[in-house]
XYZ file of C-alpha atoms in Angstrom:
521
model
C -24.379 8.346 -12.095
C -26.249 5.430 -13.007
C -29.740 5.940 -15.117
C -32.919 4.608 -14.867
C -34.397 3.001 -18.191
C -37.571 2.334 -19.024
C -37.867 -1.204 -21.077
C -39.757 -0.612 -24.424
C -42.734 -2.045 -25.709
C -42.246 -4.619 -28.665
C -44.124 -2.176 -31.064
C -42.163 0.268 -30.848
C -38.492 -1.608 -31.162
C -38.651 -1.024 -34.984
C -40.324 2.582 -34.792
C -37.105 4.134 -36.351
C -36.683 2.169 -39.507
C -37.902 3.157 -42.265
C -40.362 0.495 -43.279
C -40.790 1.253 -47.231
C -36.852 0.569 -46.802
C -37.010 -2.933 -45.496
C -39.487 -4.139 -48.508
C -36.702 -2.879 -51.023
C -35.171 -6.666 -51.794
C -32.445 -6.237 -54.160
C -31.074 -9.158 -55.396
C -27.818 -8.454 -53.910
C -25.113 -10.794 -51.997
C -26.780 -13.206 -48.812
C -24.054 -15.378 -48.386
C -24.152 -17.039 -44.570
C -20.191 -15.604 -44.698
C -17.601 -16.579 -41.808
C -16.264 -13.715 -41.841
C -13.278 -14.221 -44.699
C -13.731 -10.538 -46.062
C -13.172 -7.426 -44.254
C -15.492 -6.054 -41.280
C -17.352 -3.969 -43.705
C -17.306 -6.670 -46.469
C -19.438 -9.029 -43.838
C -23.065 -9.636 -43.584
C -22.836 -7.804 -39.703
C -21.947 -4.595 -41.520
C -25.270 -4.565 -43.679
C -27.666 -5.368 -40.274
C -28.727 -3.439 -37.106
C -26.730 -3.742 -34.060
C -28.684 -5.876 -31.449
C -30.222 -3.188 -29.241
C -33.156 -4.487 -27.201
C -33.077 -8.325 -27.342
C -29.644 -10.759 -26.681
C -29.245 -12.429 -30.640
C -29.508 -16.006 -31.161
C -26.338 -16.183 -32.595
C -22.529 -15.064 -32.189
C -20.446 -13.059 -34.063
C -16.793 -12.708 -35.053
C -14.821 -10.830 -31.577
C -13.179 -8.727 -34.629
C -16.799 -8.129 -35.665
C -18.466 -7.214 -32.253
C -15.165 -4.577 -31.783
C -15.193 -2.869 -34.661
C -19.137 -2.438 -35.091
C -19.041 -1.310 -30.786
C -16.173 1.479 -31.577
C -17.599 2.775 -34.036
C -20.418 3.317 -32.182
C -18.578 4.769 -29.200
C -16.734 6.756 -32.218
C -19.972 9.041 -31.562
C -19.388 9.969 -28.372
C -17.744 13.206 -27.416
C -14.279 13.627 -27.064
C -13.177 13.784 -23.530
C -10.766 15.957 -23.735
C -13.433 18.717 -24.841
C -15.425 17.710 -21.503
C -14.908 20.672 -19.780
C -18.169 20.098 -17.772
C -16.592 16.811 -15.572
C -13.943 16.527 -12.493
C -13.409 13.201 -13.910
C -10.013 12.482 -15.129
C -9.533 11.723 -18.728
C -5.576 11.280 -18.986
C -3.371 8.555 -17.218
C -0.202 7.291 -18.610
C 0.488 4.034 -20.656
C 1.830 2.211 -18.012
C -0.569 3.044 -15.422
C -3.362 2.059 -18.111
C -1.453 -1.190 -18.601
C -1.373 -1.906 -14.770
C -4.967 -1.398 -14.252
C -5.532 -3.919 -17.437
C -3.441 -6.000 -16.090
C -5.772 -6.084 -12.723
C -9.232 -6.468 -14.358
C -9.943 -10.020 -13.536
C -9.019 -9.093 -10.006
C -11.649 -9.125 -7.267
C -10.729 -6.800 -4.607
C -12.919 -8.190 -2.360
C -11.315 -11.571 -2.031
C -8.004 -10.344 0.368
C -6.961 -14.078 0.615
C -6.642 -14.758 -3.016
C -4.915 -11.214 -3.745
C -3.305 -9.680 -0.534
C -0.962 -7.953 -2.358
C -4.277 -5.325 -3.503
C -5.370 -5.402 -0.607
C -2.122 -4.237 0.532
C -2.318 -1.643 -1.956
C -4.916 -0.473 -0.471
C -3.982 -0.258 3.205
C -1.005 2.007 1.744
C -3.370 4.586 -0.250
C -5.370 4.849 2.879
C -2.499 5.605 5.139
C -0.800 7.842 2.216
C -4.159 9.982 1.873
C -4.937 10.348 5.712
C -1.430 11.753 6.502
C -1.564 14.107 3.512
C -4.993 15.194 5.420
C -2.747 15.140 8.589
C -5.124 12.395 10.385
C -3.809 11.756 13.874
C -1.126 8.838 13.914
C -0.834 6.409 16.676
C 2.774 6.695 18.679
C 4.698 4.220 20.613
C 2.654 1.286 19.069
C -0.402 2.046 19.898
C -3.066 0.748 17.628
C -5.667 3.295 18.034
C -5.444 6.143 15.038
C -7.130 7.280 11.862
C -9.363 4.513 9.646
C -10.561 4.372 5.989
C -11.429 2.861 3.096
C -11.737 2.725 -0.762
C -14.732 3.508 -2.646
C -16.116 3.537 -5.748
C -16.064 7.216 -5.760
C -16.954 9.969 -3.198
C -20.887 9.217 -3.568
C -20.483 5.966 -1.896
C -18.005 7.986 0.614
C -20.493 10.324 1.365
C -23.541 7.626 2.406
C -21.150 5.928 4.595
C -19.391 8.752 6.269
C -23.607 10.143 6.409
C -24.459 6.747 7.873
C -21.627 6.634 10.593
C -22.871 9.664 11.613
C -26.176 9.440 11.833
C -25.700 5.858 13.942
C -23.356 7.702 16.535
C -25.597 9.728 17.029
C -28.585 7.622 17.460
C -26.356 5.452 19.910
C -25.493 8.690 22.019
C -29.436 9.999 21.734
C -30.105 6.073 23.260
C -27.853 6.077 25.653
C -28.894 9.424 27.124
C -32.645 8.087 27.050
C -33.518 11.100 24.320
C -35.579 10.463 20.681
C -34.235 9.442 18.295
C -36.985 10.288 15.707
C -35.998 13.457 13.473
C -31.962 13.291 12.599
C -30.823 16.439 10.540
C -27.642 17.260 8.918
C -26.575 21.200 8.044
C -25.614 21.353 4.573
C -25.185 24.383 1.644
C -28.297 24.360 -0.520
C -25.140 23.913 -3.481
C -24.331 20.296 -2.408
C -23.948 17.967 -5.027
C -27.047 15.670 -5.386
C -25.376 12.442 -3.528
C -26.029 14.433 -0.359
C -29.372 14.882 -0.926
C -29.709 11.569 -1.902
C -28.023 10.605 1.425
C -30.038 12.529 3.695
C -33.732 10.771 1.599
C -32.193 7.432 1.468
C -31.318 7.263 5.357
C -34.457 9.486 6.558
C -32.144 12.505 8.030
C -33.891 16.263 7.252
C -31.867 18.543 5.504
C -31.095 21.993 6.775
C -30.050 23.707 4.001
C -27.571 26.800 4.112
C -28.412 29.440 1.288
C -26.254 31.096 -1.291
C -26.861 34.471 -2.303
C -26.162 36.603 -5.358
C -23.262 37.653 -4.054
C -21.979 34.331 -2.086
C -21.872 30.831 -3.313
C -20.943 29.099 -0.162
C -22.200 28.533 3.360
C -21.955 31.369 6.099
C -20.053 29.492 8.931
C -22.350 31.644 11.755
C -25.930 31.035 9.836
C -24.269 27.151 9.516
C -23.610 27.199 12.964
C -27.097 28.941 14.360
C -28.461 26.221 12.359
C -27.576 23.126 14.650
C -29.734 21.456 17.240
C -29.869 18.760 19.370
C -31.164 16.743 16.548
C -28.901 17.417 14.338
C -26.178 14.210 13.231
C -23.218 16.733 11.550
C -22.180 19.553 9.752
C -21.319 18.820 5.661
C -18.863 21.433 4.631
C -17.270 21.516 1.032
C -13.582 21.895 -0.082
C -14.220 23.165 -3.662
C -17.847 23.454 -4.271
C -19.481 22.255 -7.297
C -20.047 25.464 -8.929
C -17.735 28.175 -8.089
C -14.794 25.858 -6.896
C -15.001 28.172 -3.338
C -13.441 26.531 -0.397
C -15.692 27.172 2.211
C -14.194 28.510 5.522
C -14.070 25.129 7.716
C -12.064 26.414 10.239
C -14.170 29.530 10.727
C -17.306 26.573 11.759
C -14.931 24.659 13.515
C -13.757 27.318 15.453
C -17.563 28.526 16.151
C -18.796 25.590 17.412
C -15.708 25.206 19.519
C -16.481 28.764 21.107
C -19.940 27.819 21.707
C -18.973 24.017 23.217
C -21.103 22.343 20.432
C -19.903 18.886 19.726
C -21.267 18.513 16.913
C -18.715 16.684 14.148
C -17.972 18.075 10.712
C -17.543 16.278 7.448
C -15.724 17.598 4.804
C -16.809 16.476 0.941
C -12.819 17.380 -0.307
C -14.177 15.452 -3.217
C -12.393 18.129 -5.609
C -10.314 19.886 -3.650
C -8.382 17.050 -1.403
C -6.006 16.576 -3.673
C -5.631 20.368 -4.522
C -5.752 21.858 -1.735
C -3.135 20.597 -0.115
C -0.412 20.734 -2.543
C -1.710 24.560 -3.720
C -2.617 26.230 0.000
C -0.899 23.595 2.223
C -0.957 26.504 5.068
C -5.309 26.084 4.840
C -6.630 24.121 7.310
C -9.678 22.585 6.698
C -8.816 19.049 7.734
C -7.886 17.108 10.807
C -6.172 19.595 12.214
C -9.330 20.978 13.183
C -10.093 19.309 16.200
C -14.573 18.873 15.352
C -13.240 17.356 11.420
C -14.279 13.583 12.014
C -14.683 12.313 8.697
C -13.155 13.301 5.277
C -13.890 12.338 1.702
C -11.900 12.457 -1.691
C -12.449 11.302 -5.458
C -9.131 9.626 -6.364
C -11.020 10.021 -10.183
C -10.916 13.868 -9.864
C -7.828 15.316 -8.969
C -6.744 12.479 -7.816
C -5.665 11.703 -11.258
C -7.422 8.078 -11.719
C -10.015 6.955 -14.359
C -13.071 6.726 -12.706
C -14.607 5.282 -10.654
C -12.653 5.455 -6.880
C -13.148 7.346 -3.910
C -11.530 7.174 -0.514
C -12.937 8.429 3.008
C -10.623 8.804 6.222
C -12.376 8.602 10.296
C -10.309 10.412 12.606
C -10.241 7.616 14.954
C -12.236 4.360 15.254
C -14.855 5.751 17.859
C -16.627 7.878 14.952
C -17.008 4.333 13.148
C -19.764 2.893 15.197
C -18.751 -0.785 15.150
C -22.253 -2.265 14.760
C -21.749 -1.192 11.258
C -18.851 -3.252 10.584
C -18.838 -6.647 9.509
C -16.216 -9.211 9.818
C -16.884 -11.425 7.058
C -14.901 -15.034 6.172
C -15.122 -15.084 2.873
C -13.108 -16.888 0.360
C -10.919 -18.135 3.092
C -9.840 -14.999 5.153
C -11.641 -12.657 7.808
C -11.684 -9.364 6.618
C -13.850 -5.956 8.202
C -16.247 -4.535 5.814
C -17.720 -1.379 5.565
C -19.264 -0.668 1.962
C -22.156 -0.572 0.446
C -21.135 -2.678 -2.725
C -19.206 -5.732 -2.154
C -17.294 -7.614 -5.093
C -15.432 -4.826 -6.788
C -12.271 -4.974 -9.120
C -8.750 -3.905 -7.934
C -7.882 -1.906 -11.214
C -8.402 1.888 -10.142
C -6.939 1.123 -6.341
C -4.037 0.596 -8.570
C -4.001 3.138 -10.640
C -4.437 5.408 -7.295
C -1.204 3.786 -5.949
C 0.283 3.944 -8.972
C -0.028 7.999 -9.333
C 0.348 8.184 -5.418
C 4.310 6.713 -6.037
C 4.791 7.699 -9.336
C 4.265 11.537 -8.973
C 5.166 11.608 -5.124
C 4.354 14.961 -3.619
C 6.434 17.144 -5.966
C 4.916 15.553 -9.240
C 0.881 16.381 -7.634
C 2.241 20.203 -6.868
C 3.587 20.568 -10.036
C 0.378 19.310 -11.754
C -1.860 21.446 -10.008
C 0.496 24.657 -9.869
C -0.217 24.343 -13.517
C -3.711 23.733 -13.652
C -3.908 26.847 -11.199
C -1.935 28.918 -13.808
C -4.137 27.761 -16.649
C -7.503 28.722 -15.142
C -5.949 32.392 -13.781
C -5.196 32.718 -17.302
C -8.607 31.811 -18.355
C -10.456 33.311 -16.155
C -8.053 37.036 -16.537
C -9.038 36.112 -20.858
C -12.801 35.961 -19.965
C -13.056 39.024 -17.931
C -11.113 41.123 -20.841
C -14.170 39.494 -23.083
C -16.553 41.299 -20.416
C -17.667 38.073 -18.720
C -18.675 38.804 -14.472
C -15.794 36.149 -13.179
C -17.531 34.103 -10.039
C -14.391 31.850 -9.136
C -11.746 32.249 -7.007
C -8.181 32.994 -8.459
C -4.751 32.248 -7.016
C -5.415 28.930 -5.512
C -8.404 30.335 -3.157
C -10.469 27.692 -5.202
C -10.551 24.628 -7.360
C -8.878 25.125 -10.760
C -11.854 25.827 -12.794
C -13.385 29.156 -14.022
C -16.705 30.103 -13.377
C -18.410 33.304 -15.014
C -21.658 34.517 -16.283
C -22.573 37.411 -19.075
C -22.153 40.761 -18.097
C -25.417 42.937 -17.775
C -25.761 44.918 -20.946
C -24.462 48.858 -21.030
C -27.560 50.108 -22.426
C -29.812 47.700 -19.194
C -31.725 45.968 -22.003
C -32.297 42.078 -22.009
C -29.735 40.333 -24.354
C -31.206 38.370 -27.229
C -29.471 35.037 -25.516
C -28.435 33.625 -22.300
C -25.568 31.502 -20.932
C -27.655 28.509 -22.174
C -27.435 29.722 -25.801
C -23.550 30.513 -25.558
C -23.057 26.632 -23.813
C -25.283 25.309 -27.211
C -22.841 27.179 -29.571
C -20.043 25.972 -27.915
C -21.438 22.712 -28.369
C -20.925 23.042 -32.331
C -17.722 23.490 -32.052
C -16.981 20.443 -30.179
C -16.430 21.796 -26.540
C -18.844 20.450 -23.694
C -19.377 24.028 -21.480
C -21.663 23.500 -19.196
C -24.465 26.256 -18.391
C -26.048 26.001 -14.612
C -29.010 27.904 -12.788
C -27.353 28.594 -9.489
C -28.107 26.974 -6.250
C -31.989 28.935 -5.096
C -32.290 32.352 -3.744
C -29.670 33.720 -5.848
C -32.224 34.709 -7.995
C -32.188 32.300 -10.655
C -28.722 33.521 -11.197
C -26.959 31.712 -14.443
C -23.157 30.643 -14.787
C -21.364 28.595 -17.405
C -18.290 26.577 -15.849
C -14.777 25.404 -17.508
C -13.263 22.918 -15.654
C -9.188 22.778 -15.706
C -7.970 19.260 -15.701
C -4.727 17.786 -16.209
C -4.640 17.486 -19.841
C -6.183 21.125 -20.555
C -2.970 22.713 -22.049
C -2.374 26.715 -22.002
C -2.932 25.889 -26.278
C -6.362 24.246 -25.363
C -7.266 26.916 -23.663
C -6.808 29.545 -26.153
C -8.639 27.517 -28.516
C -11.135 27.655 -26.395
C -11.256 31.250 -25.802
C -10.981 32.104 -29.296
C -14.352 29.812 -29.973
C -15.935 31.667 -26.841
C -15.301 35.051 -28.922
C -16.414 34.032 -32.161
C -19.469 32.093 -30.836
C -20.360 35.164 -28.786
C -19.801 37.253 -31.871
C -22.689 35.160 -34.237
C -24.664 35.259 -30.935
C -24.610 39.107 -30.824
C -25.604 39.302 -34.574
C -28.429 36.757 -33.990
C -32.100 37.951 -33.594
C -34.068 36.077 -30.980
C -36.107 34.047 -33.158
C -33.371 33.043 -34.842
C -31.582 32.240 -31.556
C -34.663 29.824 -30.312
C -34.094 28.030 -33.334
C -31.531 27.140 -33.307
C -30.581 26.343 -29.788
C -34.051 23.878 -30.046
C -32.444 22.690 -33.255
C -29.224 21.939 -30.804
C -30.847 20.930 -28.586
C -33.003 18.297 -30.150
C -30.271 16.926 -32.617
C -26.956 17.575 -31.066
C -27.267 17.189 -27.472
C -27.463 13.625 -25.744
C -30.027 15.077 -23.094
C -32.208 16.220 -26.223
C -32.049 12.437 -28.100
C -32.530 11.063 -24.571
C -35.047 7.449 -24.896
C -34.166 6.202 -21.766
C -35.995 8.063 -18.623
C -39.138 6.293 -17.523
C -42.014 8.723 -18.172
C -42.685 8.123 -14.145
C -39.595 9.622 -13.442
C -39.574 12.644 -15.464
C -39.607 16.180 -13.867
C -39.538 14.764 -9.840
C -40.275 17.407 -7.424
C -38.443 16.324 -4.421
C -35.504 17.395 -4.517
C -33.733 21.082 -5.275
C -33.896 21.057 -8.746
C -37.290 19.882 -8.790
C -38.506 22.307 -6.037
C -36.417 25.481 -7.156
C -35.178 25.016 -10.611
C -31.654 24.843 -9.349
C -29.056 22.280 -11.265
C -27.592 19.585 -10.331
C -24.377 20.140 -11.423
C -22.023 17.728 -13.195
C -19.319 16.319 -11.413
């Protein structure tokens, strides 16, 4: 997600140095050097990073590294993430691959078929594995897709395709075309919300409840009207990791000869799914599944940022919204909302696609399905309420929430205070307030990724106990203190400089109208 920043005011660029400090002139060292000592020995060591302004001057390239990882040597360890989707481990020779394609601009196909190639054969790889229909005795009619930068991007074009087919159908029947809605769980991630205020389409949200955390296919269904553009269902929702029953609204709308088309975000579970429950069917095998879309940066395996979507067929890809561009020396058909892009995560796609093969992705995610049973069997002998599917049901993450108390009383702490303990200990747990009218309900969420070991885990179940321990032995007081102490001095979102005060607390969308979280991806 990209941020906003506000650009500070020239006053206040110095604010955090200590100005008695800077009048302290010792009469130490000020030699213009060239850099024939050691990084720390040089004159960069002793001054402030550039942070607001470009410097007149250069510096050494060993220089500029050394004083930019250390910096970035205060970031979190990925590998402790367990809030993200977002792939943290890829072997040394796909990382050299994708180096070796940095200077590559995807978008020029004449100057670099060969990516473009690449491409062509990840698309066709990921719409059989979604079993897209496949054109037979040389016919050149079939399924269509593209790359992405991730599944956001996916998302506002698969939004936009429908949303124009159905305008041209509205048109052509002489109908309005004025108020466009799309039926969508009020636990989407925030790109569809985004998607349905960027392109002016009303939402029609589908509500969880405390005791279910994903749409109900006939409330979905009851939902749809004339006006509405399609159905978003979710394979692996953000906060549970529940695959929501596609084939049960595919099957309704079918019964009641609606025509309305379904998208599935298999952002997650796309690459799961299929490998863990290949028997499900959620994707083009149902016959109203038009459009699909999947992170290759998720479970996909790839560093981000790439997504892919899949059309069943060309005539859900209005053509007024492809361009045929000459550029660089070759026509090429462009749908995208970016345009110059480099070729290096494509390749690392291909490269895991070929390198794994089918056997290698099932044996990955077998495991990561073992790991978070484990987990999630661990919590619930520490008394935790599990809220996550088990046995491949689900995404391979764990979802749970604190138990009520025996006694009824109000605990001295919350899930928020258990995710800020974690937090000293290094892991990144992230605590949510569910999707509205579940009651404010809270949740913390582990995410199982590829390089979260069965010794990780216990790790991180031993910290869980021992943090939940000194959290039990707390008083409250002492608790607010020190999760605003956390909070304030430990936690990015608590040092955070960068929001425009304009843009602070927004009411528009779910979290601003019900409290709800937008949950990391």
């Amino acid at each position: 997600m990209v941020h906003l920043s506000a650009i500070p005011q020239d006053d206040s660029v110095d604010d955090q140095l200590v100005k008695a400090v800077k009048k302290v002139h010792l009469q130490l060292s000020n030699d213009e050097d060239n850099f024939t000592t050691s990084v720390y020995g040089s004159r960069f060591a002793a001054a402030d990073l550039p942070r607001h302004e470009m410097p007149e001057c250069e510096m050494p390239k060993e220089v500029a590294y050394r004083m930019i990882k250390d910096e970035l040597s205060m970031d979190n360890n990925p590998m402790l993430n367990l809030a993200s989707f977002v792939t943290t481990y890829m072997e040394e020779e796909a990382e050299k691959l994708m180096a070796e394609s940095f200077s590559k601009n995807f978008i020029d196909y004449e100057e670099y078929p060969q990516s473009a190639d690449i491409q062509n054969r990840c698309v066709s790889m990921i719409a059989r594995l979604f079993h897209a229909p496949i054109p037979e005795n040389g016919e050149s009619a079939g399924a269509i897709g593209t790359s992405c930068v991730g599944s956001s991007e996916a998302i506002m074009l698969a939004v936009l395709a429908m949303k124009k087919r159905w305008k041209n159908q509205r048109i052509a029947a002489g109908k309005s075309t004025d108020r466009p809605n799309i039926v969508m769980s009020a636990a989407v991630q925030v790109c569809w919300e985004k998607a349905a205020r960027y392109f002016e389409i009303e939402e029609k949200l589908v509500y969880c409840t405390e005791e279910r955390y994903v749409i109900d296919p006939e409330e979905t269904v009851n939902l749809v009207d004339e006006n509405t553009i399609g159905i978003c269902t979710i394979l692996g929702t953000t906060y549970t990791g529940e695959y929501e029953d596609i084939k049960a609204v595919n099957d309704l709308l079918v019964k009641k000869g609606l025509d309305t088309p379904i998208h599935v975000d298999a952002a997650s579970g796309g690459f799961v799914a299929p490998f863990v429950v290949p028997s499900l069917e959620w994707d083009f095998r149902l016959e109203r599944v038009i459009s699909i879309n999947v992170s290759g940066h998720k479970y996909g395996l790839v560093y981000p940022g790439v997504g892919w979507v899949v059309w069943r067929g060309a005539e859900y890809l209005p053509k007024e919204l492809v361009f045929n561009i000459n550029y660089l020396g070759a026509d090429q058909a462009s749908f995208t909302l970016n345009f110059s892009k480099g070729a290096s995560q494509v390749i690392g796609q291909y490269y895991q696609l070929i390198r794994l093969g089918k056997h290698g992705y099932r044996a990955i995610m077998s495991n990561l399905t073992r790991t978070a049973d484990y987990l999630s069997d661990s919590l619930e002998a520490l008394g935790f309420v599990i809220m996550s599917k088990k046995s491949g049901e689900g995404l391979p993450l764990v979802a749970f929430r604190l138990a009520p108390t025996e006694s009824g009383e109000e605990r001295n702490y919350d899930e928020f205070a258990l995710a800020h303990q974690l937090r000293v200990r290094g892991w990144v747990v992230p605590a949510y307030t569910m999707a509205p009218n579940t009651k404010n309900l809270k949740m913390l969420r582990v995410v199982v990724r590829e390089d979260f070991t069965r010794n990780r885990c216990d790790g991180l179940i031993t910290d869980i106990k021992s943090c939940q321990a000194l959290l039990n032995d707390m008083d409250r007081e002492s608790i607010k203190k020190q999760q605003e102490f956390i909070h304030k001095y430990h936690t990015a979102s608590g040092k955070a400089s960068h929001n425009h005060p304009k843009y602070r607390k927004e009411k528009h969308s779910l979290q601003g109208k019900t409290g709800k979280t937008h949950a990391a991806c």
